[in-house]
Tab-separated table of C-alpha atoms in Angstrom:
chain	number	residue	atom	x	y	z
B	6	MET	CA	-34.500	3.076	-127.429
B	7	ASP	CA	-31.260	1.726	-125.961
B	8	GLU	CA	-31.197	3.372	-122.542
B	9	ALA	CA	-27.935	1.639	-121.616
B	10	LEU	CA	-26.259	3.160	-124.691
B	11	LEU	CA	-27.439	6.642	-123.734
B	12	ARG	CA	-26.061	6.233	-120.209
B	13	SER	CA	-22.719	4.970	-121.470
B	14	LEU	CA	-22.328	7.927	-123.863
B	15	THR	CA	-23.290	10.624	-121.340
B	16	PRO	CA	-19.904	11.218	-119.639
B	17	GLY	CA	-18.027	11.318	-122.949
B	18	VAL	CA	-20.412	13.881	-124.437
B	19	LEU	CA	-20.265	16.005	-121.293
B	20	GLY	CA	-16.474	15.871	-121.287
B	21	ILE	CA	-16.301	17.094	-124.895
B	22	LEU	CA	-18.471	20.129	-124.124
B	23	VAL	CA	-16.367	21.009	-121.091
B	24	ARG	CA	-13.172	20.667	-123.146
B	25	ARG	CA	-14.636	23.004	-125.781
B	26	GLY	CA	-15.031	25.703	-123.158
B	27	ALA	CA	-18.461	25.195	-121.579
B	28	ASP	CA	-18.581	25.403	-117.803
B	29	PHE	CA	-19.671	22.205	-116.109
B	30	ALA	CA	-23.143	23.343	-115.003
B	31	ALA	CA	-24.150	24.698	-118.419
B	32	ALA	CA	-22.656	21.704	-120.222
B	33	GLU	CA	-24.488	19.239	-117.995
B	34	ASP	CA	-27.814	20.990	-118.617
B	35	ALA	CA	-27.175	20.913	-122.374
B	36	VAL	CA	-26.348	17.201	-122.319
B	37	GLN	CA	-29.555	16.443	-120.406
B	38	ASP	CA	-31.521	18.377	-123.071
B	39	ALA	CA	-29.799	16.334	-125.786
B	40	LEU	CA	-30.688	13.079	-124.026
B	41	VAL	CA	-34.342	14.109	-123.868
B	42	GLU	CA	-34.235	14.932	-127.582
B	43	ALA	CA	-32.632	11.543	-128.312
B	44	VAL	CA	-35.444	9.739	-126.513
B	45	ARG	CA	-37.920	11.646	-128.690
B	46	VAL	CA	-36.156	11.314	-132.057
B	47	TRP	CA	-34.116	8.123	-132.120
B	48	PRO	CA	-36.911	5.527	-132.134
B	49	GLU	CA	-38.080	6.880	-135.533
B	50	ASP	CA	-34.763	8.163	-136.887
B	51	PRO	CA	-31.737	6.475	-135.268
B	52	PRO	CA	-28.426	8.245	-135.987
B	53	ARG	CA	-25.435	6.554	-137.638
B	54	ASP	CA	-23.080	8.071	-135.061
B	55	ALA	CA	-24.917	8.208	-131.728
B	56	LYS	CA	-22.179	10.023	-129.825
B	57	GLY	CA	-21.602	12.543	-132.596
B	58	TRP	CA	-25.342	13.262	-132.749
B	59	LEU	CA	-25.485	13.873	-129.002
B	60	VAL	CA	-22.425	16.137	-129.099
B	61	THR	CA	-23.895	18.224	-131.934
B	62	VAL	CA	-27.314	18.618	-130.301
B	63	ALA	CA	-25.857	19.288	-126.826
B	64	TRP	CA	-23.440	21.902	-128.208
B	65	ARG	CA	-26.263	23.692	-130.015
B	66	ARG	CA	-28.367	23.647	-126.848
B	67	PHE	CA	-25.408	25.114	-124.966
B	68	LEU	CA	-24.966	27.862	-127.582
B	69	ASP	CA	-28.668	28.700	-127.536
B	70	ALA	CA	-28.597	29.025	-123.750
B	71	THR	CA	-25.435	31.090	-123.852
B	72	ARG	CA	-26.758	33.501	-126.468
B	73	ALA	CA	-29.961	33.957	-124.460
B	74	ASP	CA	-28.112	34.835	-121.271
B	75	THR	CA	-26.895	38.429	-121.367
B	76	ALA	CA	-24.843	37.826	-118.228
B	77	ARG	CA	-22.576	35.556	-120.261
B	78	ARG	CA	-21.341	38.145	-122.775
B	79	ARG	CA	-17.803	37.010	-122.023
B	80	ARG	CA	-18.510	33.906	-124.102
B	81	GLU	CA	-19.372	35.807	-127.299
B	82	ASP	CA	-16.140	34.812	-128.983
B	83	LEU	CA	-16.852	31.180	-128.161
B	84	VAL	CA	-20.407	31.129	-129.529
B	85	GLU	CA	-19.328	32.616	-132.862
B	86	GLU	CA	-17.210	29.597	-133.669
B	87	GLU	CA	-19.426	26.525	-133.577
B	88	PRO	CA	-17.370	23.456	-134.488
B	89	ALA	CA	-18.550	21.599	-137.556
B	90	ALA	CA	-20.646	18.491	-137.040
B	91	GLY	CA	-18.738	15.281	-137.497
B	92	PRO	CA	-17.382	12.221	-135.681
B	93	ALA	CA	-16.953	12.798	-131.959
B	94	SER	CA	-13.510	13.033	-130.422
B	95	ALA	CA	-12.030	9.745	-129.260
B	96	VAL	CA	-10.587	11.388	-126.119
B	97	ASP	CA	-12.202	9.840	-123.041
B	98	ASP	CA	-13.070	12.362	-120.317
B	99	THR	CA	-14.998	9.949	-118.127
B	100	LEU	CA	-12.253	9.620	-115.523
B	101	ARG	CA	-12.033	13.400	-115.154
B	102	LEU	CA	-15.775	13.496	-114.519
B	103	TYR	CA	-15.498	10.850	-111.794
B	104	PHE	CA	-13.023	13.013	-109.904
B	105	LEU	CA	-14.997	16.200	-110.558
B	106	CYS	CA	-18.239	14.710	-109.230
B	107	ALA	CA	-16.468	13.387	-106.119
B	108	HIS	CA	-14.745	16.688	-105.385
B	109	PRO	CA	-13.883	17.162	-101.676
B	110	SER	CA	-15.849	20.434	-101.572
B	111	LEU	CA	-19.108	18.514	-102.080
B	112	THR	CA	-21.103	16.811	-99.359
B	113	PRO	CA	-21.393	13.011	-99.756
B	114	SER	CA	-25.073	13.238	-100.744
B	115	SER	CA	-24.344	15.904	-103.359
B	116	ALA	CA	-21.388	13.943	-104.739
B	117	VAL	CA	-23.555	10.846	-105.098
B	118	ALA	CA	-26.353	12.749	-106.861
B	119	LEU	CA	-23.960	14.515	-109.240
B	120	THR	CA	-22.159	11.257	-110.075
B	121	LEU	CA	-25.443	9.559	-110.934
B	122	ARG	CA	-26.443	12.488	-113.182
B	123	ALA	CA	-23.170	13.332	-114.931
B	124	VAL	CA	-21.465	9.932	-115.081
B	125	GLY	CA	-24.414	7.578	-114.706
B	126	GLY	CA	-26.709	9.408	-117.104
B	127	LEU	CA	-29.753	9.168	-114.815
B	128	THR	CA	-32.420	11.838	-114.820
B	129	THR	CA	-33.157	14.000	-111.805
B	130	ARG	CA	-36.512	12.269	-111.477
B	131	GLN	CA	-34.912	8.816	-111.401
B	132	ILE	CA	-32.391	9.873	-108.754
B	133	ALA	CA	-35.105	11.507	-106.654
B	134	ARG	CA	-37.222	8.351	-106.771
B	135	ALA	CA	-34.247	6.209	-105.835
B	136	TYR	CA	-33.596	8.358	-102.759
B	137	LEU	CA	-37.290	8.782	-101.952
B	138	VAL	CA	-37.159	12.602	-101.987
B	139	PRO	CA	-39.181	15.113	-104.031
B	140	GLU	CA	-37.823	15.820	-107.502
B	141	ALA	CA	-37.529	19.539	-106.680
B	142	THR	CA	-35.356	18.743	-103.663
B	143	MET	CA	-33.020	16.598	-105.737
B	144	ALA	CA	-32.906	19.227	-108.495
B	145	GLN	CA	-31.787	21.846	-105.969
B	146	ARG	CA	-29.137	19.487	-104.588
B	147	ILE	CA	-27.746	18.801	-108.049
B	148	SER	CA	-27.825	22.487	-109.023
B	149	ARG	CA	-25.861	23.468	-105.912
B	150	ALA	CA	-23.332	20.724	-106.601
B	151	LYS	CA	-22.879	21.841	-110.213
B	152	ARG	CA	-22.310	25.435	-109.129
B	153	THR	CA	-19.718	24.261	-106.616
B	154	VAL	CA	-17.603	22.379	-109.145
B	155	SER	CA	-18.098	24.659	-112.160
B	156	GLY	CA	-14.908	26.617	-111.466
B	157	VAL	CA	-12.767	23.653	-110.460
B	158	ARG	CA	-9.598	23.199	-112.520
B	159	PHE	CA	-7.869	19.828	-112.711
B	160	ASP	CA	-4.179	20.593	-112.463
B	161	ARG	CA	-3.369	17.577	-110.311
B	162	PRO	CA	-4.578	13.950	-110.099
B	163	GLY	CA	-7.921	13.358	-108.430
B	164	ASP	CA	-8.367	11.374	-105.243
B	165	VAL	CA	-9.281	7.783	-106.094
B	166	ALA	CA	-10.262	7.091	-102.467
B	167	THR	CA	-12.923	9.827	-102.563
B	168	VAL	CA	-14.372	8.488	-105.814
B	169	LEU	CA	-14.525	4.977	-104.342
B	170	ARG	CA	-16.344	6.180	-101.236
B	171	VAL	CA	-18.950	7.919	-103.404
B	172	LEU	CA	-19.499	4.744	-105.438
B	173	TYR	CA	-19.740	2.684	-102.234
B	174	LEU	CA	-22.413	5.091	-100.948
B	175	VAL	CA	-24.361	4.556	-104.169
B	176	PHE	CA	-24.069	0.778	-103.822
B	177	ASN	CA	-25.251	0.744	-100.218
B	178	GLU	CA	-28.477	2.490	-101.176
B	179	GLY	CA	-29.428	-0.759	-102.924
B	180	TYR	CA	-32.812	-0.703	-104.607
B	181	SER	CA	-35.577	1.840	-104.085
B	182	GLY	CA	-37.744	3.313	-106.801
B	183	ASP	CA	-37.278	2.579	-110.503
B	184	VAL	CA	-33.474	2.541	-110.462
B	185	ASP	CA	-31.434	-0.316	-109.034
B	186	LEU	CA	-28.631	1.698	-107.428
B	187	ALA	CA	-26.631	-1.386	-106.457
B	188	ALA	CA	-26.506	-2.519	-110.084
B	189	GLU	CA	-25.796	1.067	-111.188
B	190	ALA	CA	-22.879	1.297	-108.738
B	191	ILE	CA	-21.434	-1.944	-110.109
B	192	ARG	CA	-21.737	-0.604	-113.669
B	193	LEU	CA	-19.988	2.645	-112.765
B	194	THR	CA	-17.255	0.850	-110.812
B	195	ARG	CA	-16.622	-1.459	-113.785
B	196	GLN	CA	-16.305	1.658	-115.908
B	197	LEU	CA	-13.817	3.158	-113.461
B	198	ALA	CA	-11.835	-0.094	-113.226
B	199	ALA	CA	-11.427	-0.065	-117.010
B	200	ARG	CA	-9.780	3.359	-116.765
B	201	VAL	CA	-7.801	3.199	-113.503
B	202	ASP	CA	-5.214	0.533	-112.754
B	203	HIS	CA	-5.589	0.601	-108.970
B	204	PRO	CA	-5.960	-2.415	-106.631
B	205	GLU	CA	-8.533	-0.654	-104.447
B	206	VAL	CA	-10.781	0.006	-107.461
B	207	ALA	CA	-10.621	-3.726	-108.171
B	208	GLY	CA	-11.201	-4.410	-104.478
B	209	LEU	CA	-14.375	-2.326	-104.433
B	210	LEU	CA	-15.671	-3.989	-107.596
B	211	ALA	CA	-15.005	-7.427	-106.077
B	212	LEU	CA	-16.734	-6.409	-102.840
B	213	MET	CA	-19.822	-5.181	-104.711
B	214	LEU	CA	-20.048	-8.338	-106.806
B	215	LEU	CA	-19.688	-10.627	-103.796
B	216	HIS	CA	-22.347	-8.778	-101.796
B	217	HIS	CA	-24.696	-8.444	-104.767
B	218	ALA	CA	-24.390	-12.192	-105.449
B	219	ARG	CA	-26.314	-12.888	-102.210
B	220	ARG	CA	-29.080	-10.405	-102.901
B	221	ALA	CA	-31.807	-12.852	-103.949
B	222	ALA	CA	-31.433	-14.818	-100.700
B	223	ARG	CA	-31.419	-11.821	-98.330
B	224	THR	CA	-35.191	-11.493	-98.027
B	225	GLY	CA	-38.066	-13.933	-97.685
B	226	PRO	CA	-41.211	-13.982	-99.857
B	227	ASP	CA	-42.852	-11.559	-97.417
B	228	GLY	CA	-39.925	-9.134	-97.578
B	229	SER	CA	-38.535	-10.127	-94.183
B	230	LEU	CA	-34.764	-10.131	-93.620
B	231	VAL	CA	-32.984	-13.479	-93.810
B	232	PRO	CA	-29.706	-13.536	-91.809
B	233	LEU	CA	-26.596	-14.780	-93.599
B	234	ALA	CA	-26.503	-18.021	-91.619
B	235	GLU	CA	-30.081	-18.865	-92.655
B	236	GLN	CA	-29.867	-17.937	-96.339
B	237	ASP	CA	-30.527	-20.486	-99.057
B	238	ARG	CA	-27.076	-20.582	-100.644
B	239	SER	CA	-28.406	-22.249	-103.774
B	240	ARG	CA	-29.939	-18.849	-104.592
B	241	TRP	CA	-26.579	-17.103	-104.554
B	242	ASP	CA	-25.241	-15.980	-107.935
B	243	THR	CA	-22.249	-18.284	-108.423
B	244	ALA	CA	-21.075	-16.491	-111.578
B	245	ALA	CA	-20.871	-13.175	-109.733
B	246	ILE	CA	-19.062	-14.882	-106.846
B	247	ALA	CA	-16.523	-16.451	-109.199
B	248	GLU	CA	-15.911	-13.122	-110.933
B	249	GLY	CA	-15.583	-11.277	-107.628
B	250	VAL	CA	-13.106	-13.815	-106.237
B	251	ALA	CA	-11.003	-13.702	-109.419
B	252	ILE	CA	-10.872	-9.893	-109.374
B	253	LEU	CA	-9.964	-9.924	-105.675
B	254	GLN	CA	-7.187	-12.483	-106.095
B	255	SER	CA	-5.646	-10.399	-108.863
B	256	ALA	CA	-5.782	-7.270	-106.690
B	257	LEU	CA	-4.322	-8.983	-103.609
B	258	ALA	CA	-1.452	-10.360	-105.697
B	259	ARG	CA	-0.216	-6.781	-106.143
B	260	ASP	CA	0.523	-6.582	-102.391
B	261	ARG	CA	-0.987	-3.104	-101.928
B	262	LEU	CA	-3.706	-3.951	-99.428
B	263	GLY	CA	-6.505	-1.456	-98.828
B	264	GLU	CA	-9.746	-1.523	-96.903
B	265	PHE	CA	-11.983	-2.476	-99.841
B	266	GLN	CA	-9.745	-5.449	-100.671
B	267	ALA	CA	-9.872	-6.552	-97.014
B	268	GLN	CA	-13.663	-6.199	-96.903
B	269	ALA	CA	-13.916	-8.175	-100.131
B	270	ALA	CA	-11.733	-10.902	-98.606
B	271	VAL	CA	-14.227	-11.251	-95.732
B	272	ALA	CA	-17.123	-11.414	-98.213
B	273	ALA	CA	-15.230	-14.012	-100.280
B	274	LEU	CA	-14.761	-16.261	-97.241
B	275	HIS	CA	-18.508	-16.136	-96.566
B	276	ALA	CA	-19.261	-16.822	-100.238
B	277	ASP	CA	-16.810	-19.724	-100.358
B	278	ALA	CA	-18.376	-21.599	-97.420
B	279	PRO	CA	-20.859	-24.297	-98.548
B	280	SER	CA	-22.777	-23.763	-95.285
B	281	ALA	CA	-22.749	-21.372	-92.339
B	282	GLU	CA	-21.127	-24.071	-90.202
B	283	ASP	CA	-18.235	-24.390	-92.666
B	284	THR	CA	-17.336	-20.677	-92.541
B	285	ASP	CA	-13.653	-20.066	-91.831
B	286	TRP	CA	-14.160	-17.647	-88.942
B	287	VAL	CA	-10.500	-17.737	-87.913
B	288	GLN	CA	-9.468	-16.277	-91.283
B	289	ILE	CA	-12.302	-13.773	-91.106
B	290	VAL	CA	-11.010	-12.520	-87.748
B	291	GLU	CA	-7.548	-12.170	-89.296
B	292	TRP	CA	-8.971	-10.041	-92.107
B	293	TYR	CA	-10.853	-7.906	-89.593
B	294	ASP	CA	-7.549	-7.410	-87.789
B	295	GLU	CA	-6.176	-6.043	-91.056
B	296	LEU	CA	-9.200	-3.778	-91.439
B	297	VAL	CA	-8.744	-2.442	-87.900
B	298	ARG	CA	-5.116	-1.713	-88.724
B	299	LEU	CA	-6.096	0.066	-91.948
B	300	THR	CA	-9.089	2.067	-90.688
B	301	ASP	CA	-9.403	1.856	-86.884
B	302	ASN	CA	-13.118	2.102	-87.593
B	303	PRO	CA	-15.369	1.339	-84.573
B	304	VAL	CA	-17.943	-0.405	-86.794
B	305	VAL	CA	-15.160	-2.687	-88.077
B	306	ARG	CA	-14.257	-3.445	-84.441
B	307	LEU	CA	-17.911	-4.302	-83.784
B	308	ASN	CA	-17.989	-6.735	-86.716
B	309	ARG	CA	-14.693	-8.183	-85.539
B	310	ALA	CA	-16.188	-8.832	-82.070
B	311	VAL	CA	-19.000	-10.867	-83.631
B	312	ALA	CA	-16.464	-12.807	-85.721
B	313	VAL	CA	-14.377	-13.471	-82.590
B	314	GLY	CA	-17.537	-14.816	-80.985
B	315	GLU	CA	-17.871	-17.300	-83.845
B	316	ALA	CA	-14.193	-18.250	-83.951
B	317	ASP	CA	-13.364	-18.396	-80.218
B	318	GLY	CA	-16.749	-18.697	-78.566
B	319	PRO	CA	-19.428	-16.202	-77.442
B	320	ARG	CA	-17.637	-15.258	-74.207
B	321	ALA	CA	-14.617	-14.093	-76.202
B	322	GLY	CA	-16.928	-12.135	-78.498
B	323	LEU	CA	-18.675	-10.469	-75.547
B	324	THR	CA	-15.295	-9.521	-74.077
B	325	ALA	CA	-14.296	-7.862	-77.358
B	326	LEU	CA	-17.679	-6.161	-77.554
B	327	ALA	CA	-17.392	-4.806	-73.999
B	328	ALA	CA	-14.406	-2.696	-75.059
B	329	LEU	CA	-16.557	-0.769	-77.555
B	330	ASP	CA	-18.954	2.155	-77.148
B	331	ASP	CA	-22.443	0.700	-76.640
B	332	SER	CA	-23.957	3.578	-78.619
B	333	LEU	CA	-22.490	2.159	-81.847
B	334	PRO	CA	-25.093	1.210	-84.470
B	335	ARG	CA	-26.143	-2.432	-84.036
B	336	HIS	CA	-24.067	-2.839	-80.849
B	337	THR	CA	-27.161	-3.960	-78.919
B	338	ALA	CA	-28.141	-6.434	-81.650
B	339	ALA	CA	-24.644	-7.921	-81.644
B	340	ALA	CA	-24.739	-8.254	-77.856
B	341	ALA	CA	-28.132	-9.977	-78.080
B	342	TYR	CA	-26.804	-12.491	-80.614
B	343	LEU	CA	-23.692	-13.295	-78.566
B	344	HIS	CA	-25.697	-13.670	-75.319
B	345	GLU	CA	-28.048	-16.078	-77.110
B	346	ARG	CA	-25.035	-18.060	-78.351
B	347	ASP	CA	-23.802	-18.138	-74.748
B	348	GLY	CA	-27.118	-19.562	-73.532
B	349	ASP	CA	-28.347	-16.467	-71.673
B	350	LEU	CA	-31.765	-16.315	-73.348
B	351	THR	CA	-33.287	-13.874	-70.859
B	352	THR	CA	-30.652	-11.213	-71.490
B	353	ALA	CA	-30.686	-11.945	-75.210
B	354	ALA	CA	-34.482	-11.484	-75.452
B	355	ARG	CA	-34.277	-8.166	-73.618
B	356	LEU	CA	-31.446	-6.930	-75.824
B	357	TYR	CA	-33.195	-8.008	-79.040
B	358	ALA	CA	-36.225	-5.929	-77.987
B	359	GLU	CA	-33.968	-2.947	-77.207
B	360	ALA	CA	-32.201	-3.326	-80.530
B	361	ALA	CA	-35.547	-3.354	-82.354
B	362	HIS	CA	-36.334	0.116	-80.989
B	363	LYS	CA	-32.987	1.383	-82.298
B	364	ALA	CA	-33.243	-0.258	-85.728
B	365	PRO	CA	-32.649	2.102	-88.684
B	366	ASP	CA	-35.409	0.662	-90.874
B	367	LEU	CA	-38.654	-1.263	-90.648
B	368	ALA	CA	-37.312	-4.565	-92.039
B	369	GLU	CA	-34.530	-4.729	-89.450
B	370	ARG	CA	-36.912	-3.713	-86.667
B	371	ASP	CA	-39.328	-6.495	-87.616
B	372	HIS	CA	-36.492	-9.036	-87.724
B	373	LEU	CA	-35.200	-8.094	-84.261
B	374	THR	CA	-38.725	-8.035	-82.834
B	375	ARG	CA	-39.280	-11.591	-84.129
B	376	GLN	CA	-35.987	-12.681	-82.545
B	377	ALA	CA	-37.106	-11.314	-79.182
B	378	ALA	CA	-40.530	-12.978	-79.534
B	379	ARG	CA	-38.903	-16.305	-80.460
B	380	LEU	CA	-36.769	-16.313	-77.313
B	381	ASN	CA	-39.630	-15.147	-75.088
B	382	ALA	CA	-41.718	-18.044	-76.410
B	383	ARG	CA	-38.929	-20.470	-75.476
B	384	LEU	CA	-38.829	-18.907	-72.012
B	385	GLY	CA	-42.599	-19.370	-71.665
B	386	ARG	CA	-43.395	-15.668	-71.570
């Protein structure tokens, strides 16, 4: 069974059913039934036309469900005219599905779940495991999302920025459960880039590739976090870095800078440095200046303060940090790092311990706790 093939065919099959007149929720259920049937039948009896087979089975499932539902009498004319089986339409509806699943009326979590189901071809169980929630909870979330977008008509272009933010949310979930969401996000963004000629789509793909290239070096054998400066760069994926840089350069050449291109430029400068000491922090600060101009995001300003501390010295970084709200995520950890760089180990140790209590996950908490313990040992405590 070629699971990758099934996933790649899912959005096209769903789009055909919707174009034939099925509402999104009913069509999506029918496609999922067809996928289950394919898993059962194909290993023993593979079809000559995989997409056509899925369309035929999904359409029949849709008709069966429609006929059984007396509340859908308005579709009687539709169910009487089942199209003949044959080669599937070559029209590609995948892009429409991207915009539908990232509709502004959906919450971010619902948009992510619906994208993974309808465009990614994942099962509800796989998505639930990836997000570490019960399958019933995820099923309810997806059902609500499908009901929300079922009546949406596409009479104007979708918002690429919203689609990109949904894909970025998927990527940042990384790996948990039996689905590698970072790899899935890269696959879906490649798919989008093949259909949309937009520099920010390319920028997001480059950013994902450059971050994903460092994945193997981010944790130690015991699962502990390894900071960027301490990572074994020989473990970085040089092919992914080269591809990401090439995609980014092509996007930047179009002179339509966006935030994902700027973030990718920062990641590229880190990836290009043979060692932490060789990092071009001055250029990184310049790119953060662009990001501040584009987004005015306080987290971007926090990252910029750390970069200023590397480029112009820890005192300059602490000055930049002092202008920011100290309740920002990881503000205390950044202050600890800059105070350590400035030689104030007592303050740094205290701040590392404070940051550990605020850490969003166990791995980060353990890392910050070890940093505090390391400095306390140097201070003889």
